[in-house]
Amino acid sequence: MRNGAGPIGIFDSGYGGLTILNGIRQLLPQYDYLYLGDNARAPYGTRSFEVVYEFTRQAVTRLFEMGCHLVILGCNTASAKALRTIQQNDLPKLDPERRVLGIIRPTAEIIGSLTRSRHVGVFATEGTIKSESYNLEIHKFFPDIKVSGVACPFWVPLVEYNEADSPGADYFVKKRIDQLMNLDADIDTVILGCTHYPLLLPKIQKYMPRGIRIVAQGEYVAHSLQNYFERHPQMEQRCTKGGSVHYLTTENPEKFKEQALIFLHEPVEVDSITLM
């Protein structure tokens, strides 16, 4: 593994992590970024803890080999099912000086300052909801907050098939919002716990009861990373600053380009990579 300074690695099982990358780049455009999407094996949401951990470990190891000292799991499922094991078991063996961060904790840390009713909702994939990661992380910081979660299995395909703005999306979005509010009518803050969901924001806002705050992760992950660098200047110095982004996919690069256009609204160049 390279010991010199390198880019910040961002890993996702698919395309949703591009919303995390976008949020980070808006706040911290000066750094170099290396985005890796394991699109060939996506989605991770319905896979077991063991499989998600193994796939995520392979990706983190590869990003380390490509010069990253810091890797962000820009994927809620990977953050929920693999982050802790990688941090505790793998980093000491791979390289104790390198770091892997997730995207659930940054949202959990700030949620207490956003909710007044202390009732919070979470929309996420089935895997993230079943893991109860948001409940656990939020209760570490705010034991008094009640967390209710709803899995939204059709939301990711709506985004990836570019149907987020279509009339057909209304039914699936309204159905899950109604389900969440039936669980707890006192919810005043809702976390979009999947990185695809910000692309459904216009529809979510359309059907969400008035006065409820909707929390997308990109902005909060970016501020958390900025704060992390302030607290760990030695890691900040290991991240190169050229303002570049390099994209890698385990799927067809042409397919990635099409999807990236939906998420980033700009053309990208991408290279193919194999994970084992």
Coordinates of C-alpha atoms in Angstrom, one line a residue:
M1 CA 0.0 0.0 0.0
R2 CA 1.2 3.5 -0.8
N3 CA 2.4 5.6 2.1
G4 CA 2.4 9.0 0.4
A5 CA -0.6 11.4 0.4
G6 CA -3.6 10.2 -1.6
P7 CA -7.2 11.0 -2.5
I8 CA -10.2 10.6 -0.2
G9 CA -11.9 7.3 -1.1
I10 CA -15.7 7.1 -1.2
F11 CA -17.3 3.7 -1.6
D12 CA -20.9 2.8 -2.4
S13 CA -22.6 -0.4 -3.5
G14 CA -24.0 1.6 -6.4
Y15 CA -24.8 5.1 -7.4
G16 CA -26.4 6.7 -4.3
G17 CA -23.0 7.5 -2.8
L18 CA -22.7 10.1 -5.6
T19 CA -25.1 12.3 -3.5
I20 CA -22.7 12.0 -0.6
L21 CA -19.7 12.8 -2.9
N22 CA -21.7 15.8 -4.2
G23 CA -22.4 17.1 -0.7
I24 CA -18.7 16.7 0.3
R25 CA -17.4 18.3 -2.8
Q26 CA -19.6 21.4 -2.4
L27 CA -18.1 22.0 1.0
L28 CA -14.6 20.7 0.4
P29 CA -13.8 21.1 -3.3
Q30 CA -10.1 21.4 -2.8
Y31 CA -9.4 17.7 -2.2
D32 CA -8.9 14.8 -4.6
Y33 CA -11.6 12.1 -4.5
L34 CA -11.6 8.5 -5.7
Y35 CA -15.2 7.1 -6.0
L36 CA -15.7 3.3 -6.3
G37 CA -19.1 1.9 -7.0
D38 CA -19.6 -1.9 -6.7
N39 CA -22.5 -1.6 -9.2
A40 CA -22.1 -5.2 -10.6
R41 CA -23.1 -6.6 -7.2
A42 CA -25.6 -3.9 -6.1
P43 CA -28.0 -3.6 -4.4
Y44 CA -26.5 -4.5 -1.0
G45 CA -29.8 -3.7 0.9
T46 CA -31.2 -7.2 0.9
R47 CA -27.9 -9.1 1.4
S48 CA -26.7 -10.7 4.6
F49 CA -24.3 -9.0 7.1
E50 CA -21.6 -11.5 6.1
V51 CA -21.8 -10.7 2.4
V52 CA -22.0 -7.0 2.8
Y53 CA -19.0 -7.1 5.1
E54 CA -17.0 -9.2 2.7
F55 CA -17.8 -7.0 -0.3
T56 CA -17.1 -3.8 1.6
R57 CA -13.8 -5.1 3.0
Q58 CA -12.7 -5.9 -0.6
A59 CA -13.5 -2.4 -1.7
V60 CA -11.8 -0.7 1.2
T61 CA -8.7 -2.8 0.7
R62 CA -8.6 -1.8 -2.9
L63 CA -9.0 1.9 -2.2
F64 CA -6.2 1.6 0.4
E65 CA -4.0 0.0 -2.3
M66 CA -4.8 2.9 -4.6
G67 CA -3.4 5.4 -2.2
C68 CA -6.4 6.4 0.0
H69 CA -5.6 6.9 3.7
L70 CA -9.2 7.8 4.5
V71 CA -12.3 5.9 3.1
I72 CA -15.9 7.0 3.6
L73 CA -18.5 4.4 3.2
G74 CA -21.0 6.5 1.3
C75 CA -23.6 3.7 1.6
N76 CA -26.0 3.3 4.5
T77 CA -26.1 -0.5 4.2
A78 CA -22.3 -0.8 4.3
S79 CA -22.2 1.6 7.2
A80 CA -24.8 -0.4 9.0
K81 CA -23.5 -3.9 8.3
A82 CA -19.8 -3.6 7.8
L83 CA -18.3 -0.5 9.3
R84 CA -17.8 -1.6 12.9
T85 CA -16.2 -5.0 11.9
I86 CA -13.8 -3.3 9.5
Q87 CA -12.8 -0.6 12.1
Q88 CA -12.3 -3.1 14.9
N89 CA -11.0 -6.2 13.2
D90 CA -9.5 -5.2 9.8
L91 CA -7.9 -1.8 10.2
P92 CA -5.4 -3.0 12.9
K93 CA -4.2 -5.6 10.4
L94 CA -4.4 -3.7 7.2
D95 CA -3.0 -0.4 8.4
P96 CA -3.7 1.1 11.9
E97 CA -2.9 4.6 10.5
R98 CA -5.7 4.5 7.9
R99 CA -9.3 5.3 8.7
V100 CA -12.8 4.2 7.5
L101 CA -15.8 6.3 8.3
G102 CA -19.5 5.8 7.8
I103 CA -22.5 8.1 7.1
I104 CA -25.0 7.0 9.8
R105 CA -23.1 8.5 12.8
P106 CA -22.8 12.1 11.3
T107 CA -26.6 12.2 10.9
A108 CA -27.2 10.7 14.3
E109 CA -24.9 13.3 16.0
I110 CA -26.9 16.3 14.7
I111 CA -30.4 15.0 14.9
G112 CA -31.0 16.1 18.5
S113 CA -30.5 19.7 17.4
L114 CA -33.1 19.3 14.6
T115 CA -36.0 17.7 16.3
R116 CA -38.2 19.5 18.8
S117 CA -40.8 16.8 19.4
R118 CA -38.0 14.2 20.0
H119 CA -39.8 11.9 17.5
V120 CA -37.8 11.0 14.4
G121 CA -38.6 9.0 11.3
V122 CA -36.2 7.1 9.0
F123 CA -36.7 6.0 5.4
A124 CA -34.2 3.5 4.3
T125 CA -33.6 0.1 2.6
E126 CA -34.8 -3.1 4.2
G127 CA -31.3 -4.0 5.3
T128 CA -30.7 -0.7 7.1
I129 CA -34.0 -0.7 8.8
K130 CA -33.6 -4.4 10.0
S131 CA -30.1 -3.6 11.3
E132 CA -31.6 -0.8 13.5
S133 CA -28.4 1.1 13.1
Y134 CA -30.1 4.5 13.1
N135 CA -31.9 3.6 16.4
L136 CA -28.7 2.5 18.0
E137 CA -26.6 5.4 16.8
I138 CA -29.2 8.0 17.7
H139 CA -29.8 6.5 21.2
K140 CA -26.0 6.7 21.9
F141 CA -26.3 10.5 21.7
F142 CA -30.0 11.1 22.5
P143 CA -31.5 8.3 24.6
D144 CA -34.8 10.3 24.8
I145 CA -35.5 10.4 21.1
K146 CA -38.1 7.9 19.7
V147 CA -37.0 6.5 16.3
S148 CA -39.5 4.9 13.8
G149 CA -38.3 3.4 10.6
V150 CA -39.9 2.3 7.3
A151 CA -38.3 0.3 4.5
C152 CA -38.9 1.7 1.0
P153 CA -38.0 -1.1 -1.4
F154 CA -39.3 0.6 -4.6
W155 CA -37.6 3.9 -4.1
V156 CA -34.1 3.0 -5.4
P157 CA -35.4 1.5 -8.7
L158 CA -37.5 4.6 -9.2
V159 CA -34.4 6.7 -9.1
E160 CA -32.1 4.4 -11.1
Y161 CA -34.7 4.0 -13.9
N162 CA -35.0 7.8 -14.0
E163 CA -38.7 7.7 -12.8
A164 CA -38.2 9.9 -9.8
D165 CA -40.2 12.7 -11.4
S166 CA -42.8 10.5 -13.0
P167 CA -46.5 10.3 -11.9
G168 CA -45.9 6.6 -11.1
A169 CA -43.5 7.6 -8.3
D170 CA -46.3 9.4 -6.4
Y171 CA -48.0 6.2 -5.3
F172 CA -44.9 4.6 -3.8
V173 CA -43.7 7.8 -2.1
K174 CA -47.1 8.6 -0.5
K175 CA -47.6 5.0 0.6
R176 CA -44.4 5.0 2.7
I177 CA -45.0 8.5 4.1
D178 CA -48.4 7.5 5.2
Q179 CA -47.0 4.3 6.7
L180 CA -44.4 6.2 8.7
M181 CA -46.9 8.8 10.0
N182 CA -49.3 6.0 11.1
L183 CA -46.4 4.6 13.1
D184 CA -45.9 7.9 15.0
A185 CA -47.9 11.0 14.3
D186 CA -45.6 13.1 16.5
I187 CA -42.6 12.8 14.1
D188 CA -41.3 16.2 13.2
T189 CA -38.0 15.2 11.5
V190 CA -37.4 12.5 8.9
I191 CA -34.0 11.2 7.9
L192 CA -33.5 10.0 4.3
G193 CA -31.4 7.0 5.3
C194 CA -30.6 5.9 1.8
T195 CA -28.3 7.9 -0.5
H196 CA -30.7 7.6 -3.5
Y197 CA -33.6 9.2 -1.7
P198 CA -32.6 12.9 -2.1
L199 CA -33.5 12.5 -5.8
L200 CA -37.1 11.8 -4.7
L201 CA -37.1 15.0 -2.6
P202 CA -39.7 16.9 -4.7
K203 CA -42.1 14.0 -4.3
I204 CA -41.4 13.5 -0.6
Q205 CA -42.0 17.2 0.0
K206 CA -45.2 17.0 -1.9
Y207 CA -46.7 14.3 0.4
M208 CA -44.9 15.0 3.7
P209 CA -47.2 16.8 6.3
R210 CA -46.3 20.4 6.6
G211 CA -43.7 21.5 9.1
I212 CA -41.7 18.2 9.1
R213 CA -38.0 18.7 8.5
I214 CA -36.5 16.3 5.9
V215 CA -32.8 15.5 6.5
A216 CA -30.6 14.4 3.5
Q217 CA -27.2 13.1 4.5
G218 CA -24.8 14.7 2.1
E219 CA -24.6 18.1 3.8
Y220 CA -24.2 16.6 7.3
V221 CA -21.6 14.1 6.2
A222 CA -19.6 16.9 4.6
H223 CA -19.6 19.1 7.8
S224 CA -18.7 16.0 9.8
L225 CA -15.7 15.4 7.6
Q226 CA -14.6 19.0 7.8
N227 CA -14.9 18.7 11.6
Y228 CA -13.0 15.4 11.5
F229 CA -10.1 17.1 9.6
E230 CA -10.0 19.9 12.2
R231 CA -9.6 17.3 15.0
H232 CA -7.2 15.1 13.0
P233 CA -4.8 17.4 11.1
Q234 CA -2.4 14.5 10.5
M235 CA -5.1 12.7 8.4
E236 CA -6.0 15.9 6.6
Q237 CA -2.3 16.3 5.6
R238 CA -2.5 12.8 4.0
C239 CA -5.2 13.8 1.6
T240 CA -4.1 15.4 -1.6
K241 CA -5.5 18.6 -2.8
G242 CA -5.9 18.9 -6.5
G243 CA -9.7 19.3 -6.8
S244 CA -10.0 16.1 -9.0
V245 CA -12.4 13.2 -9.0
H246 CA -11.7 9.8 -10.4
Y247 CA -14.6 7.3 -10.8
L248 CA -14.4 3.5 -10.8
T249 CA -17.1 0.9 -11.3
T250 CA -17.4 -2.9 -11.2
E251 CA -20.1 -2.6 -13.8
N252 CA -20.2 -1.4 -17.4
P253 CA -18.6 2.1 -17.5
E254 CA -21.2 3.3 -20.0
K255 CA -24.1 2.3 -17.7
F256 CA -22.3 4.2 -14.9
K257 CA -22.0 7.3 -17.0
E258 CA -25.8 7.2 -17.7
Q259 CA -26.6 6.9 -14.0
A260 CA -24.0 9.5 -12.9
L261 CA -25.8 12.0 -15.2
I262 CA -29.0 11.4 -13.2
F263 CA -27.2 11.9 -9.9
L264 CA -24.7 14.6 -10.7
H265 CA -26.2 16.4 -13.7
E266 CA -22.8 16.4 -15.4
P267 CA -20.9 14.0 -17.6
V268 CA -18.1 11.9 -15.9
E269 CA -15.3 9.7 -17.1
V270 CA -15.2 6.3 -15.4
D271 CA -12.9 3.2 -15.4
S272 CA -13.8 -0.4 -14.9
I273 CA -12.4 -2.3 -11.9
T274 CA -12.8 -5.9 -10.5
L275 CA -13.1 -6.6 -6.8
M276 CA -12.2 -10.0 -5.3

